[in-house]
Amino acid sequence: MSTAVLIGFLVAAAVLAWWAPPPLSRLEPRSSPLPGWVGKVWGWAAKRWSGRRKVNRAVVRELPETLDLLAVCLEAGAPMTNAIATVAAVSQPATAAILHGIDAQLQVGRDPQDAWGSLADHPDWGPPARDAARSARSGTSLVECLRVHADEARRRRREQETKRARSVGVKSVQPLALCFLPAFVLIGVVPLVASLLGTFTGR
């Protein structure tokens, strides 16, 4: 084997050694500089935040169909309490909890306007809840409003799904680059280095 080729392989080995993950001895867990209670509080907060994000995603995913079902029940002549209970019975836990909260308020005699108003500031249920409160106050039909909100929620859901799909492509660039780095070094860098060294050494 010529000196140029040997040096080229040594350069490739050095690059791969730099790129390779650290040995297990470097990955040994270290004691946290934070007090134990700080770590526990941080873990609890992170878990709560992650759980809340999952619940919010579930509500967004189920909202269009939930509003459509409420509209169908009301259009069929069902009272609001019966419509809410029926839809809650076939909904996933995140949505069912919201509907059960409204139904519980109505069952104890709270004014429908106030019951729906309790969701006025909800990031997803806020708009339909405000229209439901206005409908309870004025006595107008809520069916068409619910269908309009269902279409709008469906559009927002598509936009969020598209955004998440695009972000996956962006986030996958760096791992793919790291996977192709060794092949690039062996195929592209090593022959180039060997050729240059061969030119300089006359071999």
mmCIF file of C-alpha atoms in Angstrom:
data_model
loop_
_atom_site.group_PDB
_atom_site.id
_atom_site.type_symbol
_atom_site.label_atom_id
_atom_site.label_comp_id
_atom_site.label_asym_id
_atom_site.label_seq_id
_atom_site.Cartn_x
_atom_site.Cartn_y
_atom_site.Cartn_z
ATOM 1 C CA MET A 1 0.000 0.000 0.000
ATOM 2 C CA SER A 2 1.402 3.386 -0.956
ATOM 3 C CA THR A 3 2.198 6.013 1.626
ATOM 4 C CA ALA A 4 -0.448 8.369 0.205
ATOM 5 C CA VAL A 5 -3.231 5.790 0.545
ATOM 6 C CA LEU A 6 -2.094 4.897 4.066
ATOM 7 C CA ILE A 7 -2.134 8.557 5.111
ATOM 8 C CA GLY A 8 -5.563 8.958 3.550
ATOM 9 C CA PHE A 9 -6.950 6.084 5.606
ATOM 10 C CA LEU A 10 -5.365 7.519 8.739
ATOM 11 C CA VAL A 11 -7.115 10.836 8.065
ATOM 12 C CA ALA A 12 -10.418 9.005 7.601
ATOM 13 C CA ALA A 13 -9.894 7.085 10.835
ATOM 14 C CA ALA A 14 -9.208 10.332 12.679
ATOM 15 C CA VAL A 15 -12.404 11.894 11.324
ATOM 16 C CA LEU A 16 -14.463 8.833 12.237
ATOM 17 C CA ALA A 17 -12.960 8.761 15.721
ATOM 18 C CA TRP A 18 -13.954 12.392 16.164
ATOM 19 C CA TRP A 19 -17.465 11.720 14.876
ATOM 20 C CA ALA A 20 -18.082 8.552 16.886
ATOM 21 C CA PRO A 21 -20.111 8.825 20.099
ATOM 22 C CA PRO A 22 -18.169 8.995 23.361
ATOM 23 C CA PRO A 23 -17.346 5.773 25.200
ATOM 24 C CA LEU A 24 -19.684 4.481 27.835
ATOM 25 C CA SER A 25 -17.352 5.652 30.566
ATOM 26 C CA ARG A 26 -18.148 9.225 29.613
ATOM 27 C CA LEU A 27 -21.866 8.562 29.755
ATOM 28 C CA GLU A 28 -21.948 7.548 33.394
ATOM 29 C CA PRO A 29 -24.636 9.448 35.258
ATOM 30 C CA ARG A 30 -23.427 12.350 37.283
ATOM 31 C CA SER A 31 -24.950 13.690 40.404
ATOM 32 C CA SER A 32 -27.192 16.643 39.740
ATOM 33 C CA PRO A 33 -25.917 19.968 41.080
ATOM 34 C CA LEU A 34 -29.496 20.889 41.937
ATOM 35 C CA PRO A 35 -31.030 19.934 45.267
ATOM 36 C CA GLY A 36 -33.290 16.912 45.232
ATOM 37 C CA TRP A 37 -36.503 18.861 45.704
ATOM 38 C CA VAL A 38 -35.684 21.124 42.758
ATOM 39 C CA GLY A 39 -35.282 18.104 40.497
ATOM 40 C CA LYS A 40 -38.566 16.655 41.703
ATOM 41 C CA VAL A 41 -40.413 19.910 41.119
ATOM 42 C CA TRP A 42 -38.873 20.223 37.668
ATOM 43 C CA GLY A 43 -39.853 16.648 36.783
ATOM 44 C CA TRP A 44 -43.391 17.176 38.031
ATOM 45 C CA ALA A 45 -43.754 20.392 36.017
ATOM 46 C CA ALA A 46 -42.377 18.768 32.858
ATOM 47 C CA LYS A 47 -44.749 15.837 33.242
ATOM 48 C CA ARG A 48 -47.716 18.150 33.759
ATOM 49 C CA TRP A 49 -46.765 20.226 30.725
ATOM 50 C CA SER A 50 -46.362 17.148 28.527
ATOM 51 C CA GLY A 51 -49.689 15.721 29.690
ATOM 52 C CA ARG A 52 -51.460 19.006 29.048
ATOM 53 C CA ARG A 53 -50.081 19.151 25.514
ATOM 54 C CA LYS A 54 -51.411 15.655 24.814
ATOM 55 C CA VAL A 55 -54.851 16.607 26.149
ATOM 56 C CA ASN A 56 -54.934 19.773 24.041
ATOM 57 C CA ARG A 57 -54.004 17.829 20.917
ATOM 58 C CA ALA A 58 -56.746 15.296 21.618
ATOM 59 C CA VAL A 59 -59.333 18.056 22.040
ATOM 60 C CA VAL A 60 -58.279 19.735 18.786
ATOM 61 C CA ARG A 61 -58.397 16.408 16.953
ATOM 62 C CA GLU A 62 -61.902 15.540 18.210
ATOM 63 C CA LEU A 63 -63.527 18.985 18.149
ATOM 64 C CA PRO A 64 -64.959 18.977 14.572
ATOM 65 C CA GLU A 65 -66.747 15.639 14.934
ATOM 66 C CA THR A 66 -67.948 16.541 18.434
ATOM 67 C CA LEU A 67 -69.576 19.740 17.194
ATOM 68 C CA ASP A 68 -71.134 17.879 14.262
ATOM 69 C CA LEU A 69 -72.641 15.313 16.634
ATOM 70 C CA LEU A 70 -74.037 18.039 18.889
ATOM 71 C CA ALA A 71 -75.606 19.715 15.852
ATOM 72 C CA VAL A 72 -77.204 16.433 14.745
ATOM 73 C CA CYS A 73 -78.658 15.774 18.202
ATOM 74 C CA LEU A 74 -80.073 19.285 18.520
ATOM 75 C CA GLU A 75 -81.468 19.182 14.984
ATOM 76 C CA ALA A 76 -83.239 15.932 15.859
ATOM 77 C CA GLY A 77 -85.026 17.753 18.678
ATOM 78 C CA ALA A 78 -83.022 16.552 21.672
ATOM 79 C CA PRO A 79 -82.768 18.942 24.636
ATOM 80 C CA MET A 80 -79.331 20.433 25.204
ATOM 81 C CA THR A 81 -78.633 18.313 28.301
ATOM 82 C CA ASN A 82 -79.537 15.101 26.466
ATOM 83 C CA ALA A 83 -77.460 16.106 23.446
ATOM 84 C CA ILE A 84 -74.419 16.826 25.604
ATOM 85 C CA ALA A 85 -74.772 13.553 27.547
ATOM 86 C CA THR A 86 -75.187 11.542 24.334
ATOM 87 C CA VAL A 87 -72.119 13.034 22.671
ATOM 88 C CA ALA A 88 -70.043 12.757 25.856
ATOM 89 C CA ALA A 89 -70.841 9.045 26.049
ATOM 90 C CA VAL A 90 -69.196 8.389 22.668
ATOM 91 C CA SER A 91 -66.321 10.872 23.015
ATOM 92 C CA GLN A 92 -62.725 10.295 24.031
ATOM 93 C CA PRO A 93 -61.725 11.184 27.633
ATOM 94 C CA ALA A 94 -60.377 14.680 26.915
ATOM 95 C CA THR A 95 -63.548 15.823 25.143
ATOM 96 C CA ALA A 96 -65.865 13.862 27.420
ATOM 97 C CA ALA A 97 -64.441 15.666 30.462
ATOM 98 C CA ILE A 98 -65.319 19.046 28.935
ATOM 99 C CA LEU A 99 -68.843 17.968 28.030
ATOM 100 C CA HIS A 100 -69.438 16.345 31.420
ATOM 101 C CA GLY A 101 -68.399 19.616 33.054
ATOM 102 C CA ILE A 102 -71.058 21.539 31.107
ATOM 103 C CA ASP A 103 -73.663 18.834 31.699
ATOM 104 C CA ALA A 104 -72.980 18.811 35.448
ATOM 105 C CA GLN A 105 -73.572 22.561 35.634
ATOM 106 C CA LEU A 106 -76.835 22.276 33.714
ATOM 107 C CA GLN A 107 -78.015 19.355 35.844
ATOM 108 C CA VAL A 108 -77.695 21.370 39.053
ATOM 109 C CA GLY A 109 -79.745 24.180 37.559
ATOM 110 C CA ARG A 110 -77.113 26.653 36.457
ATOM 111 C CA ASP A 111 -78.192 29.013 33.713
ATOM 112 C CA PRO A 112 -77.113 27.629 30.287
ATOM 113 C CA GLN A 113 -75.613 30.998 29.392
ATOM 114 C CA ASP A 114 -73.356 30.877 32.441
ATOM 115 C CA ALA A 115 -72.564 27.182 31.979
ATOM 116 C CA TRP A 116 -71.344 27.692 28.427
ATOM 117 C CA GLY A 117 -69.697 30.936 29.448
ATOM 118 C CA SER A 118 -67.334 28.959 31.675
ATOM 119 C CA LEU A 119 -65.655 27.763 28.458
ATOM 120 C CA ALA A 120 -65.475 31.205 26.864
ATOM 121 C CA ASP A 121 -61.703 31.443 27.366
ATOM 122 C CA HIS A 122 -60.924 27.875 26.304
ATOM 123 C CA PRO A 123 -58.412 27.942 23.400
ATOM 124 C CA ASP A 124 -60.453 25.489 21.304
ATOM 125 C CA TRP A 125 -63.955 25.380 22.738
ATOM 126 C CA GLY A 126 -64.126 29.137 23.316
ATOM 127 C CA PRO A 127 -65.790 30.237 20.027
ATOM 128 C CA PRO A 128 -68.557 27.584 19.962
ATOM 129 C CA ALA A 129 -69.129 28.015 23.703
ATOM 130 C CA ARG A 130 -69.633 31.767 23.307
ATOM 131 C CA ASP A 131 -72.142 31.171 20.511
ATOM 132 C CA ALA A 132 -73.901 28.576 22.665
ATOM 133 C CA ALA A 133 -74.155 31.141 25.465
ATOM 134 C CA ARG A 134 -75.629 33.710 23.058
ATOM 135 C CA SER A 135 -78.069 31.115 21.747
ATOM 136 C CA ALA A 136 -79.187 30.300 25.289
ATOM 137 C CA ARG A 137 -79.726 33.999 25.960
ATOM 138 C CA SER A 138 -81.609 34.811 22.745
ATOM 139 C CA GLY A 139 -83.328 31.488 22.098
ATOM 140 C CA THR A 140 -82.028 31.192 18.519
ATOM 141 C CA SER A 141 -81.022 27.910 16.921
ATOM 142 C CA LEU A 142 -77.472 26.746 17.528
ATOM 143 C CA VAL A 143 -77.319 24.054 14.842
ATOM 144 C CA GLU A 144 -75.869 26.110 11.990
ATOM 145 C CA CYS A 145 -73.388 27.860 14.285
ATOM 146 C CA LEU A 146 -72.083 24.499 15.469
ATOM 147 C CA ARG A 147 -71.603 23.323 11.897
ATOM 148 C CA VAL A 148 -69.744 26.495 10.966
ATOM 149 C CA HIS A 149 -67.452 26.051 13.967
ATOM 150 C CA ALA A 150 -66.963 22.377 13.048
ATOM 151 C CA ASP A 151 -65.785 23.355 9.565
ATOM 152 C CA GLU A 152 -63.452 25.986 11.017
ATOM 153 C CA ALA A 153 -62.031 23.511 13.548
ATOM 154 C CA ARG A 154 -61.506 20.998 10.761
ATOM 155 C CA ARG A 155 -59.570 23.581 8.757
ATOM 156 C CA ARG A 156 -57.367 24.452 11.760
ATOM 157 C CA ARG A 157 -56.718 20.775 12.367
ATOM 158 C CA ARG A 158 -55.540 20.281 8.783
ATOM 159 C CA GLU A 159 -53.226 23.285 9.088
ATOM 160 C CA GLN A 160 -51.696 21.954 12.302
ATOM 161 C CA GLU A 161 -51.198 18.489 10.813
ATOM 162 C CA THR A 162 -49.510 20.010 7.760
ATOM 163 C CA LYS A 163 -47.261 22.105 9.988
ATOM 164 C CA ARG A 164 -46.240 19.074 12.056
ATOM 165 C CA ALA A 165 -45.542 17.042 8.909
ATOM 166 C CA ARG A 166 -43.277 19.769 7.558
ATOM 167 C CA SER A 167 -41.410 20.075 10.843
ATOM 168 C CA VAL A 168 -40.621 16.343 10.763
ATOM 169 C CA GLY A 169 -38.753 16.797 7.481
ATOM 170 C CA VAL A 170 -36.734 19.687 8.863
ATOM 171 C CA LYS A 171 -35.836 17.852 12.078
ATOM 172 C CA SER A 172 -34.669 14.754 10.173
ATOM 173 C CA VAL A 173 -31.973 16.617 8.210
ATOM 174 C CA GLN A 174 -29.298 16.544 10.929
ATOM 175 C CA PRO A 175 -29.612 12.820 11.807
ATOM 176 C CA LEU A 176 -29.487 11.919 8.116
ATOM 177 C CA ALA A 177 -26.418 14.090 7.649
ATOM 178 C CA LEU A 178 -24.671 12.299 10.525
ATOM 179 C CA CYS A 179 -25.581 8.925 9.023
ATOM 180 C CA PHE A 180 -24.086 9.812 5.643
ATOM 181 C CA LEU A 181 -20.948 11.459 7.061
ATOM 182 C CA PRO A 182 -18.819 8.261 7.319
ATOM 183 C CA ALA A 183 -19.668 7.259 3.747
ATOM 184 C CA PHE A 184 -18.867 10.760 2.526
ATOM 185 C CA VAL A 185 -15.492 10.668 4.283
ATOM 186 C CA LEU A 186 -14.545 7.250 2.883
ATOM 187 C CA ILE A 187 -15.776 7.879 -0.648
ATOM 188 C CA GLY A 188 -15.079 11.571 -1.070
ATOM 189 C CA VAL A 189 -12.396 12.697 1.365
ATOM 190 C CA VAL A 190 -10.052 9.701 1.485
ATOM 191 C CA PRO A 191 -9.489 9.410 -2.294
ATOM 192 C CA LEU A 192 -9.007 13.174 -2.550
ATOM 193 C CA VAL A 193 -6.438 13.249 0.256
ATOM 194 C CA ALA A 194 -4.661 10.216 -1.166
ATOM 195 C CA SER A 195 -4.564 11.800 -4.624
ATOM 196 C CA LEU A 196 -3.178 15.079 -3.311
ATOM 197 C CA LEU A 197 -0.540 13.356 -1.213
ATOM 198 C CA GLY A 198 0.396 11.169 -4.150
ATOM 199 C CA THR A 199 0.861 14.273 -6.284
ATOM 200 C CA PHE A 200 3.013 15.981 -3.669
ATOM 201 C CA THR A 201 5.151 12.906 -2.947
ATOM 202 C CA GLY A 202 5.436 11.879 -6.581
ATOM 203 C CA ARG A 203 3.912 8.447 -6.029
#
